[in-house]
Coordinates of C-alpha atoms in Angstrom, one line a residue:
Chain A
M23 CA -23.1 22.7 -17.9
A24 CA -22.8 23.9 -22.1
S25 CA -22.3 27.7 -22.2
S26 CA -21.1 29.2 -25.2
S27 CA -19.1 32.5 -23.9
H28 CA -15.6 32.6 -25.0
S29 CA -14.7 33.0 -21.0
H30 CA -14.8 30.5 -18.9
A31 CA -12.7 31.4 -15.9
G32 CA -15.9 31.4 -13.9
A33 CA -17.5 27.8 -15.5
F34 CA -16.8 24.5 -14.0
R35 CA -14.7 23.4 -16.9
E36 CA -12.8 24.5 -19.4
P37 CA -14.4 23.5 -23.0
S38 CA -13.2 20.7 -25.1
V39 CA -13.7 18.4 -27.7
I40 CA -13.1 15.5 -26.6
P41 CA -16.4 13.6 -25.3
G42 CA -17.6 12.1 -22.0
F43 CA -16.8 14.7 -19.1
G44 CA -20.3 14.0 -17.8
L45 CA -20.1 9.7 -17.9
A46 CA -16.5 9.6 -17.2
L47 CA -17.2 12.0 -14.1
G48 CA -19.9 10.5 -13.1
F49 CA -19.3 7.6 -12.4
A50 CA -16.0 7.9 -11.4
V51 CA -17.8 10.4 -8.7
S52 CA -20.7 8.4 -7.5
A53 CA -18.2 5.5 -7.2
L54 CA -16.6 7.1 -4.7
S55 CA -19.4 8.7 -3.0
L56 CA -21.3 5.1 -2.9
V57 CA -17.4 3.1 -1.9
V58 CA -15.7 5.8 0.0
L59 CA -17.3 9.0 1.0
I60 CA -20.4 7.9 2.6
P61 CA -19.0 4.8 4.6
L62 CA -16.4 7.8 6.6
A63 CA -19.6 10.0 6.6
A64 CA -21.2 7.3 8.4
L65 CA -18.0 6.7 10.6
V66 CA -18.2 10.7 11.6
L67 CA -21.6 11.1 12.1
R68 CA -21.5 8.4 14.4
A69 CA -18.6 9.8 16.2
L70 CA -19.8 12.7 17.0
S71 CA -23.6 11.1 18.1
I72 CA -21.7 9.4 21.2
G73 CA -21.1 13.2 22.6
P74 CA -18.1 14.8 24.0
A75 CA -17.8 13.4 27.7
E76 CA -18.8 9.9 26.7
F77 CA -16.0 10.4 23.8
I78 CA -13.4 11.3 26.3
R79 CA -14.2 8.9 28.6
I80 CA -13.4 6.2 26.0
A81 CA -10.6 7.9 24.8
T82 CA -8.6 8.4 27.7
D83 CA -9.0 4.7 29.0
A84 CA -5.7 3.0 30.0
R85 CA -6.0 0.3 27.9
V86 CA -7.1 2.3 24.7
L87 CA -5.0 5.1 25.5
A88 CA -1.2 2.1 25.9
A89 CA -2.5 0.7 22.5
L90 CA -3.0 4.1 20.6
K91 CA 0.6 4.5 22.2
L92 CA 1.9 1.1 21.0
S93 CA 0.6 1.8 17.5
F94 CA 2.1 5.2 17.4
G95 CA 5.8 4.6 18.9
A96 CA 6.0 1.7 17.0
A97 CA 5.3 3.2 13.7
L98 CA 7.4 6.0 14.5
I99 CA 10.4 4.0 15.7
A100 CA 9.4 1.3 12.4
A101 CA 9.5 4.3 9.7
A102 CA 12.8 5.5 11.1
V103 CA 14.9 2.5 10.5
N104 CA 13.1 2.6 7.3
V105 CA 14.3 6.0 6.3
V106 CA 18.0 4.9 7.0
F107 CA 17.8 1.9 5.4
G108 CA 15.6 2.8 2.5
V109 CA 17.6 5.5 1.7
L110 CA 20.8 3.0 1.7
V111 CA 18.8 0.7 -0.1
A112 CA 17.3 3.1 -3.0
W113 CA 21.0 4.2 -3.1
V114 CA 22.8 1.1 -3.3
L115 CA 20.5 0.2 -6.0
V116 CA 20.4 3.3 -8.3
R117 CA 24.4 4.3 -7.8
Y118 CA 25.7 0.3 -7.7
Q119 CA 26.1 -2.4 -10.2
F120 CA 26.4 -5.8 -8.6
P121 CA 25.0 -9.2 -9.8
G122 CA 21.5 -10.1 -8.7
R123 CA 20.7 -5.5 -7.9
R124 CA 17.7 -6.3 -10.4
L125 CA 15.8 -9.1 -8.5
L126 CA 16.9 -7.2 -5.7
D127 CA 15.4 -4.4 -6.6
A128 CA 12.0 -6.4 -7.9
I129 CA 12.2 -8.2 -3.6
V130 CA 11.6 -4.7 -2.6
D131 CA 8.2 -4.8 -3.5
L132 CA 7.3 -8.0 -1.5
P133 CA 5.6 -6.7 0.8
F134 CA 3.3 -4.7 -1.3
A135 CA 2.0 -8.1 -2.7
L136 CA 2.4 -10.7 -0.2
P137 CA -0.7 -10.9 2.1
T138 CA -0.3 -9.2 5.3
A139 CA -1.8 -12.7 7.0
V140 CA 1.1 -15.0 5.1
A141 CA 3.8 -11.9 6.7
G142 CA 2.2 -11.9 9.9
I143 CA 2.4 -15.6 10.2
A144 CA 5.7 -15.8 8.7
L145 CA 7.3 -13.4 10.5
A146 CA 5.5 -15.3 14.1
G147 CA 7.4 -18.4 13.1
I148 CA 10.7 -16.8 12.0
Y149 CA 10.6 -14.9 15.3
A150 CA 8.5 -17.3 18.5
P151 CA 11.0 -18.5 21.3
N152 CA 11.2 -21.9 18.8
G153 CA 11.2 -20.3 15.5
P154 CA 15.4 -19.8 13.7
V155 CA 16.0 -16.2 15.2
G156 CA 13.8 -16.1 18.0
E157 CA 15.4 -18.7 19.5
L158 CA 18.8 -17.0 18.3
A159 CA 17.7 -14.1 20.2
G160 CA 16.5 -16.1 23.5
L161 CA 20.0 -17.4 23.9
F162 CA 21.1 -13.9 24.2
G163 CA 18.2 -13.1 26.4
F164 CA 16.1 -11.0 24.4
K165 CA 12.5 -12.1 23.7
V166 CA 11.1 -10.9 20.0
A167 CA 8.1 -12.6 19.3
F168 CA 4.5 -11.2 22.0
T169 CA 7.0 -8.1 22.6
P170 CA 6.4 -4.2 21.4
L171 CA 9.6 -4.9 19.4
G172 CA 7.9 -7.6 17.6
V173 CA 5.1 -4.9 16.4
V174 CA 8.2 -3.3 14.8
L175 CA 9.8 -5.9 13.6
A176 CA 6.6 -6.6 11.6
L177 CA 6.0 -2.5 10.8
I178 CA 9.7 -2.4 9.2
F179 CA 8.5 -5.1 7.1
I180 CA 5.1 -3.6 5.3
G181 CA 6.7 -0.1 5.2
L182 CA 10.0 -0.7 3.7
P183 CA 8.8 -0.5 -0.2
F184 CA 7.6 2.9 1.0
V185 CA 10.2 4.7 1.7
V186 CA 12.9 3.1 -0.9
R187 CA 10.2 3.4 -3.8
T188 CA 10.0 7.6 -3.2
V189 CA 13.2 8.0 -3.0
Q190 CA 14.9 6.0 -5.5
P191 CA 13.7 8.1 -8.7
V192 CA 14.4 11.2 -7.2
L193 CA 18.3 9.9 -6.5
E194 CA 17.6 8.5 -10.1
E195 CA 17.2 12.2 -11.5
I196 CA 19.9 14.3 -9.4
E197 CA 22.5 15.9 -11.8
R198 CA 25.7 14.1 -11.5
D199 CA 27.1 17.6 -12.8
I200 CA 26.5 18.9 -9.7
E201 CA 28.7 16.4 -7.6
E202 CA 31.3 16.3 -9.6
A203 CA 31.0 20.7 -9.3
A204 CA 31.2 20.1 -5.5
A205 CA 34.4 17.8 -5.6
L206 CA 36.0 20.1 -8.2
L207 CA 35.5 22.6 -5.2
G208 CA 37.4 21.0 -3.0
A209 CA 34.2 18.9 -1.3
S210 CA 34.8 16.4 0.6
R211 CA 32.8 12.9 -0.6
L212 CA 31.2 12.8 3.0
R213 CA 30.5 17.0 2.3
T214 CA 29.2 16.4 -0.6
I215 CA 26.9 13.3 0.0
F216 CA 25.3 15.5 2.8
Q217 CA 24.9 19.0 1.7
V218 CA 24.2 18.1 -1.8
I219 CA 22.5 14.9 -2.7
L220 CA 21.0 14.6 1.7
P221 CA 19.1 18.1 0.6
H222 CA 18.1 17.5 -2.8
I223 CA 16.3 14.4 -1.7
Y224 CA 15.2 15.2 1.7
P225 CA 11.3 15.7 0.8
A226 CA 11.6 12.3 -0.9
V227 CA 12.6 10.8 2.2
L228 CA 9.8 12.8 4.7
T229 CA 7.5 11.6 2.0
G230 CA 9.1 7.7 2.2
F231 CA 8.7 8.4 5.3
A232 CA 4.8 9.5 6.0
L233 CA 3.5 7.1 3.8
A234 CA 5.3 4.2 5.6
F235 CA 3.9 5.8 9.2
A236 CA 0.8 6.1 7.8
R237 CA 1.0 2.5 6.2
A238 CA 2.0 0.9 9.5
V239 CA 0.1 3.3 12.1
G240 CA -3.2 1.3 10.7
E241 CA -1.1 -1.9 10.1
Y242 CA -3.6 -5.0 11.4
G243 CA -2.6 -8.4 9.3
S244 CA 1.4 -8.7 9.7
V245 CA 1.3 -7.7 13.1
I246 CA -1.2 -9.1 15.1
F247 CA 0.4 -13.1 15.0
I248 CA 4.1 -11.3 15.9
A249 CA 2.4 -9.2 18.8
G250 CA 1.2 -11.6 20.9
N251 CA -1.8 -9.2 21.5
I252 CA -1.3 -8.8 25.4
P253 CA -3.7 -6.1 26.8
M254 CA -1.2 -2.9 28.0
V255 CA 2.2 -4.0 26.9
S256 CA 1.3 -5.3 22.8
E257 CA -2.1 -4.8 21.8
I258 CA -2.0 -2.6 18.8
A259 CA -5.1 0.0 18.3
P260 CA -6.6 -1.8 15.0
L261 CA -6.8 -4.7 16.8
L262 CA -9.0 -3.1 19.9
I263 CA -11.2 -1.9 17.6
V264 CA -11.5 -5.9 16.4
I265 CA -12.1 -6.4 20.2
K266 CA -14.3 -3.8 20.6
L267 CA -16.7 -5.1 17.2
E268 CA -16.8 -8.7 18.8
E269 CA -18.2 -7.4 22.1
F270 CA -20.4 -5.4 19.6
D271 CA -18.9 -2.3 21.6
Y272 CA -19.6 0.0 18.2
S273 CA -19.2 3.4 20.6
G274 CA -15.8 1.8 21.8
A275 CA -14.6 1.0 18.4
T276 CA -15.8 4.3 16.5
V277 CA -13.9 6.0 19.5
I278 CA -10.0 4.6 18.8
A279 CA -11.5 4.8 14.4
S280 CA -12.0 8.7 14.7
V281 CA -8.5 9.1 17.5
M282 CA -6.8 7.3 15.0
L283 CA -7.7 8.3 12.1
A284 CA -7.5 12.6 13.3
L285 CA -4.0 11.6 14.3
A286 CA -3.3 9.8 11.2
F287 CA -4.2 13.1 8.8
A288 CA -2.7 15.6 11.1
M289 CA 0.7 14.0 11.0
L290 CA 0.2 13.7 7.4
F291 CA -1.0 17.1 7.8
V292 CA 2.3 18.7 9.4
M293 CA 4.6 16.8 7.6
N294 CA 3.1 18.1 3.8
G295 CA 3.7 21.5 6.2
V296 CA 7.2 20.9 6.5
Q297 CA 7.3 20.0 2.9
A298 CA 5.9 22.9 1.4
W299 CA 8.4 25.2 3.7
Q300 CA 11.2 23.2 3.5
R301 CA 10.7 23.6 -0.7
K302 CA 10.4 27.4 -0.1
R303 CA 13.4 27.4 2.0
L304 CA 15.5 25.3 -0.4
G305 CA 14.2 27.2 -3.4
N306 CA 14.2 23.7 -5.2
V307 CA 11.2 22.2 -6.7
Chain B
M24 CA 17.2 3.8 -17.1
S25 CA 20.6 2.8 -18.6
D26 CA 22.0 0.4 -16.6
A27 CA 25.4 1.8 -17.4
T28 CA 27.7 3.6 -14.7
I29 CA 28.3 6.5 -16.1
Q30 CA 32.1 6.6 -16.6
F31 CA 34.2 10.0 -16.3
P32 CA 37.5 9.9 -17.7
S33 CA 39.3 13.2 -15.9
K34 CA 40.5 12.3 -12.6
T35 CA 37.5 13.6 -11.0
G36 CA 36.2 10.3 -11.3
S37 CA 37.2 9.2 -8.3
E38 CA 35.6 11.5 -6.0
I39 CA 31.9 12.0 -7.6
G40 CA 31.6 7.8 -6.4
E41 CA 33.2 5.9 -3.4
S42 CA 36.0 3.7 -3.1
F43 CA 36.1 -0.3 -3.9
A44 CA 35.7 -1.4 -0.1
V45 CA 33.3 1.8 0.8
K46 CA 31.0 0.6 -2.2
L47 CA 31.1 -3.4 -1.0
V48 CA 30.0 -2.7 2.6
L49 CA 27.6 -0.6 1.4
I50 CA 25.5 -3.5 -1.3
A51 CA 26.3 -5.8 1.7
I52 CA 24.3 -4.4 4.5
A53 CA 21.9 -3.1 1.6
V54 CA 21.3 -7.1 0.8
A55 CA 21.5 -8.5 4.3
F56 CA 19.3 -5.9 5.3
L57 CA 16.9 -7.2 2.7
A58 CA 17.7 -10.4 3.0
A59 CA 16.5 -11.1 6.6
V60 CA 13.5 -8.3 6.3
L61 CA 12.0 -9.7 3.3
L62 CA 13.8 -12.4 1.3
L63 CA 13.2 -14.8 5.3
P64 CA 9.7 -14.2 5.8
L65 CA 9.1 -15.7 2.0
V66 CA 11.4 -18.5 2.4
V67 CA 10.3 -19.7 5.7
V68 CA 6.3 -19.6 4.3
F69 CA 7.5 -22.3 2.2
M70 CA 9.2 -24.6 4.2
E71 CA 7.0 -24.6 6.8
G72 CA 4.9 -25.3 4.3
F73 CA 6.6 -28.4 3.0
R74 CA 8.5 -29.3 6.4
K75 CA 5.8 -32.1 6.6
G76 CA 6.1 -33.2 3.0
A77 CA 4.5 -32.6 -0.4
E78 CA 1.7 -35.0 1.1
N79 CA 0.6 -32.9 3.8
F80 CA 0.6 -29.8 1.8
F81 CA -1.1 -30.6 -0.7
A82 CA -3.3 -32.6 2.4
A83 CA -4.5 -29.0 3.5
F84 CA -6.3 -28.4 0.1
S85 CA -8.8 -31.6 0.1
D86 CA -10.2 -29.7 3.5
P87 CA -13.8 -28.7 2.0
D88 CA -13.6 -24.8 4.2
T89 CA -10.0 -24.7 2.8
L90 CA -11.3 -25.1 -1.2
S91 CA -14.5 -23.0 -0.1
A92 CA -12.0 -20.4 1.0
V93 CA -10.4 -20.4 -1.9
R94 CA -13.5 -20.2 -3.9
L95 CA -14.8 -17.1 -2.2
T96 CA -11.2 -15.0 -3.0
L97 CA -11.7 -15.7 -6.3
L98 CA -15.3 -14.7 -6.5
V99 CA -14.5 -11.9 -4.9
A100 CA -11.6 -10.6 -6.6
A101 CA -13.8 -11.4 -9.8
I102 CA -15.9 -8.5 -8.8
A103 CA -13.8 -6.0 -7.1
V104 CA -11.0 -6.5 -9.9
P105 CA -13.6 -5.1 -12.6
F106 CA -15.0 -3.0 -11.3
N107 CA -11.6 -1.0 -9.9
I108 CA -11.2 -1.2 -13.5
V109 CA -13.7 0.6 -14.4
F110 CA -13.9 3.4 -11.5
G111 CA -10.4 3.9 -12.7
L112 CA -10.5 4.2 -16.5
A113 CA -13.1 6.5 -15.8
A114 CA -11.7 8.7 -12.7
S115 CA -8.6 9.2 -15.2
W116 CA -10.3 9.6 -18.1
A117 CA -12.0 12.7 -16.2
I118 CA -8.7 13.7 -14.5
A119 CA -6.3 13.3 -17.0
K120 CA -8.5 14.7 -20.5
F121 CA -9.9 17.9 -19.1
N122 CA -9.7 20.5 -16.7
F123 CA -12.4 21.3 -14.1
K124 CA -12.5 23.1 -10.8
G125 CA -11.5 20.6 -7.7
K126 CA -9.6 18.2 -9.6
N127 CA -7.4 17.9 -6.3
L128 CA -9.6 17.0 -4.3
L129 CA -10.9 14.8 -6.1
L130 CA -7.5 13.5 -6.5
T131 CA -7.0 13.7 -2.2
L132 CA -10.5 11.7 -2.2
I133 CA -9.2 8.5 -4.6
D134 CA -6.1 8.2 -2.5
L135 CA -7.6 8.3 0.5
P136 CA -7.8 4.7 1.2
F137 CA -4.8 4.5 1.2
S138 CA -4.3 6.5 4.6
I139 CA -6.8 4.7 6.3
S140 CA -6.4 1.2 8.3
P141 CA -7.6 -1.5 6.8
V142 CA -9.4 -2.5 10.5
I143 CA -11.4 1.1 10.0
S144 CA -12.1 0.6 6.1
G145 CA -14.7 -2.6 7.3
L146 CA -16.0 -0.7 10.7
V147 CA -17.2 1.5 8.8
F148 CA -19.8 -1.0 6.3
I149 CA -20.3 -2.6 10.3
L150 CA -21.5 0.8 11.1
L151 CA -23.6 1.4 7.9
F152 CA -24.9 -2.2 7.4
S153 CA -24.6 -4.5 10.5
A154 CA -28.0 -5.1 12.8
H155 CA -27.4 -2.0 14.7
G156 CA -26.1 0.0 11.7
W157 CA -27.6 2.7 10.3
F158 CA -29.5 0.6 7.2
G159 CA -29.2 -2.2 10.0
P160 CA -33.4 -2.5 10.3
W161 CA -34.1 -2.1 6.6
L162 CA -32.0 -4.6 6.1
K163 CA -33.1 -6.6 8.1
A164 CA -36.8 -6.4 7.1
N165 CA -35.9 -7.0 3.6
N166 CA -33.7 -10.2 4.3
V167 CA -30.8 -9.0 2.8
E168 CA -27.7 -9.9 4.0
I169 CA -24.2 -7.8 3.7
I170 CA -22.4 -8.2 7.2
F171 CA -20.9 -11.6 7.6
A172 CA -22.3 -12.4 4.6
T173 CA -20.3 -12.2 0.1
P174 CA -21.6 -8.7 0.0
G175 CA -19.8 -7.5 2.8
I176 CA -16.6 -8.7 2.0
V177 CA -16.8 -7.7 -1.5
L178 CA -17.9 -4.2 -0.3
A179 CA -14.6 -3.5 2.1
T180 CA -12.7 -5.6 -0.6
V181 CA -13.1 -2.7 -3.2
F182 CA -12.8 0.3 -0.5
V183 CA -9.7 -0.9 0.6
T184 CA -8.3 -1.0 -3.4
F185 CA -10.1 1.7 -4.7
P186 CA -7.3 4.0 -5.6
F187 CA -5.2 1.0 -7.2
V188 CA -5.6 1.3 -11.1
A189 CA -6.6 4.7 -10.5
R190 CA -3.4 5.9 -9.2
E191 CA -1.4 3.8 -11.9
L192 CA -3.6 5.4 -15.3
I193 CA -3.8 9.3 -14.0
P194 CA -0.1 10.1 -13.8
L195 CA 0.3 8.6 -17.6
M196 CA -2.8 9.6 -19.2
Q197 CA -1.7 13.6 -17.6
S198 CA 2.0 13.1 -19.0
Q199 CA 0.2 11.9 -22.8
G200 CA -2.1 14.9 -23.4
T201 CA -5.1 14.9 -25.6
T202 CA -3.0 15.7 -28.6
E203 CA -3.9 12.1 -30.6
E204 CA -7.5 12.1 -29.6
E205 CA -7.9 15.2 -30.7
A206 CA -6.5 14.0 -33.4
A207 CA -8.9 11.0 -34.2
L208 CA -11.9 13.1 -33.0
T209 CA -11.1 15.5 -35.6
L210 CA -10.8 12.6 -38.5
G211 CA -14.4 11.6 -37.7
A212 CA -13.7 9.1 -34.8
S213 CA -16.6 8.8 -32.8
G214 CA -15.9 8.9 -28.6
W215 CA -15.9 4.8 -27.9
Y216 CA -13.7 4.7 -30.6
T217 CA -11.3 7.5 -29.7
F218 CA -10.8 5.4 -25.9
F219 CA -11.0 1.7 -27.8
Y220 CA -9.0 2.2 -30.3
V221 CA -6.3 5.4 -29.5
T222 CA -6.2 5.4 -25.9
L223 CA -6.6 2.2 -24.8
P224 CA -3.6 0.6 -26.4
N225 CA -1.7 4.1 -24.9
I226 CA -2.3 2.6 -21.1
R227 CA -3.0 -1.0 -22.0
W228 CA 0.7 -1.7 -19.4
A229 CA -0.3 0.4 -17.0
L230 CA -3.8 -0.9 -17.2
L231 CA -2.7 -4.1 -16.7
Y232 CA 0.3 -3.0 -14.2
G233 CA -2.0 -1.8 -11.7
V234 CA -5.2 -4.9 -11.6
L235 CA -1.9 -6.8 -11.1
L236 CA -1.6 -4.6 -7.2
C237 CA -5.3 -4.9 -7.4
N238 CA -5.6 -8.1 -6.9
A239 CA -3.1 -9.0 -5.5
R240 CA -4.2 -6.5 -2.3
A241 CA -7.9 -7.8 -3.5
M242 CA -7.0 -11.7 -2.4
G243 CA -4.7 -10.8 0.2
E244 CA -6.6 -8.4 1.9
F245 CA -6.9 -9.4 5.7
G246 CA -7.9 -6.6 7.9
A247 CA -11.2 -5.0 6.6
V248 CA -12.3 -8.1 5.6
S249 CA -11.5 -10.0 8.6
V250 CA -13.9 -7.3 10.3
V251 CA -16.7 -8.0 7.7
S252 CA -16.9 -11.4 7.4
G253 CA -17.9 -12.9 10.5
H254 CA -15.6 -15.8 10.3
I255 CA -18.6 -18.5 9.4
R256 CA -16.3 -21.8 8.2
G257 CA -16.7 -23.1 4.8
L258 CA -18.9 -19.7 3.9
T259 CA -17.7 -16.4 4.6
N260 CA -13.9 -17.0 5.2
T261 CA -11.3 -16.2 2.7
M262 CA -7.8 -17.4 2.0
P263 CA -6.2 -15.0 4.5
L264 CA -8.7 -15.5 7.1
Q265 CA -8.9 -18.9 7.1
I266 CA -4.8 -19.3 7.4
E267 CA -5.3 -17.0 10.8
I268 CA -8.2 -20.2 11.4
L269 CA -5.7 -23.2 10.4
Y270 CA -3.0 -21.2 12.2
N271 CA -4.5 -20.2 16.0
E272 CA -5.6 -23.7 15.9
Y273 CA -2.5 -24.9 15.9
N274 CA -2.3 -26.2 12.3
F275 CA 0.6 -24.7 11.2
T276 CA 1.3 -27.1 8.1
A277 CA -2.1 -26.3 6.7
A278 CA -1.8 -22.3 7.7
F279 CA 1.6 -22.6 6.0
A280 CA 0.3 -24.2 3.1
V281 CA -2.4 -22.2 2.0
A282 CA -0.2 -19.1 2.8
S283 CA 2.1 -20.2 0.4
L284 CA -0.3 -20.9 -2.1
L285 CA -1.2 -16.8 -1.3
A286 CA 2.9 -16.0 -1.8
G287 CA 2.9 -18.2 -5.1
L288 CA 0.2 -15.2 -6.3
A289 CA 2.6 -13.0 -4.7
L290 CA 5.6 -13.8 -6.7
V291 CA 4.5 -14.4 -9.8
T292 CA 2.6 -11.0 -9.4
L293 CA 6.4 -9.6 -8.7
V294 CA 7.9 -11.6 -12.2
I295 CA 4.9 -9.9 -14.0
K296 CA 5.4 -6.2 -12.5
S297 CA 8.9 -6.5 -12.9
L298 CA 8.7 -7.5 -16.6
L299 CA 6.3 -4.9 -17.3
E300 CA 9.3 -2.3 -15.3
W301 CA 11.7 -3.6 -17.8
R302 CA 9.7 -3.6 -21.4
Y303 CA 7.6 -1.6 -21.2
A304 CA 9.0 1.2 -18.7
S305 CA 8.0 4.1 -21.3
E306 CA 4.0 3.1 -21.4
L307 CA 4.2 2.9 -17.4
A308 CA 4.0 6.2 -15.0
A309 CA 6.8 8.0 -14.7
S310 CA 7.8 7.6 -11.1
R311 CA 7.3 3.5 -12.2
R312 CA 10.5 3.8 -14.2
H313 CA 13.4 1.9 -12.6

């Protein structure tokens, strides 16, 4: 690896006086391979060994399709709700001074810190027909727990910090000068917000949406208690994987997992593409 | 970040801000939303835990199965967190202090576990190590138990917590550059000396921050661990799994009592995390300064 040549254009790494490159990179790559890459490769190989006909048969099973539709649909709705409220919360936290602002700021990260099973039983307790909110909703003829609505609620809980925490730093960095300029040029406040501020935070909002969505699609612990897990109705895809595993149907579990991974990566890929395209179009970094 | 709102002396001041009424309404919506979505579940955990009095709350922890779940959770975190510290330091040293080909690919791969469902994170180890998995027959022949035993739980936990420390350290160390290390080395310090006395003090708060989040996830992981654990009472149940079992047995007080313990851990995590953000903002990665 060590080359005395001054031109290092073709070399693996640029020369440096700092030691420890081989040890650090070697350990990092070995650990990454052993813990993450090889196990994931096992999943891919297993999926490939199933054969296309059998793969499609399992993937298009009505129960599997219903679970995938619920997981992706509920994740999409929850991420959309989180975009609206997440941007609003970020805006309030960055722009306004009020008592308890720091407490509110700290609380936003609760879903990162609270174990999903704890959130799950708490949400189930709140929204179950005999829980405080569930009972109230019942009076109006609503059922929250054990329906897709319950799934969406749990996913809103889990995804909120992703949007707030990606939008917040970008909002903080906006120069107030450009808003002042817009106002001086005669733009109304609403026009300034929609045509000056929103385009600025748009990429961050999209990233937040993608992160919240990706997390929500695979979420398990906070959902299964409130969902009631009725097949074809409120059974999410990760739970169906667990059920297949309990039946020792490893092929079934592998197929659902691969479809989930492929769809999730495809969506992230599209998001990245849209974002790159937007950056080029708007010309901001 | 300064807390003071910028005041514009000119008359345009009112036009780049919202009216008092609009502010009030927006703040009210934000507070109400956060209270309903985030705070309510947290409060409910403690309320349900103490519903039948403190006596019943503490009685939950005299159950030997629950105690063994607490012990297993601590053991798993005690293995997974140090492993992630060493990995995080090695990865960030290589990525932040050197330029090499494939760096971006490496960064993407490190973040991979974040975009994978916890259940799938458990599934991959089943496919590798279970009786019907790739290494299953070999493991059985050599009497090594991984799935439905502690090693599998540790592996699944390491997988899901893998990026936590590294992704806190990498951006910070990248922004710090290499000049201080180069100065130390030029003055004759050894590589390890430079690492321990120059680099480590510069990143200690970010490291603590990453460890904090890593530990919270390690102790609270549910999906991945649930798949590989086998739910053997008193043996392979971690605290989150014990909560599930108690809850499904309609033993709600005990379930919420154990949940309160984890919720307490989450609160401690949030408090220390916020303190770090307020006091040592400049020594954390840029995205953490709010």
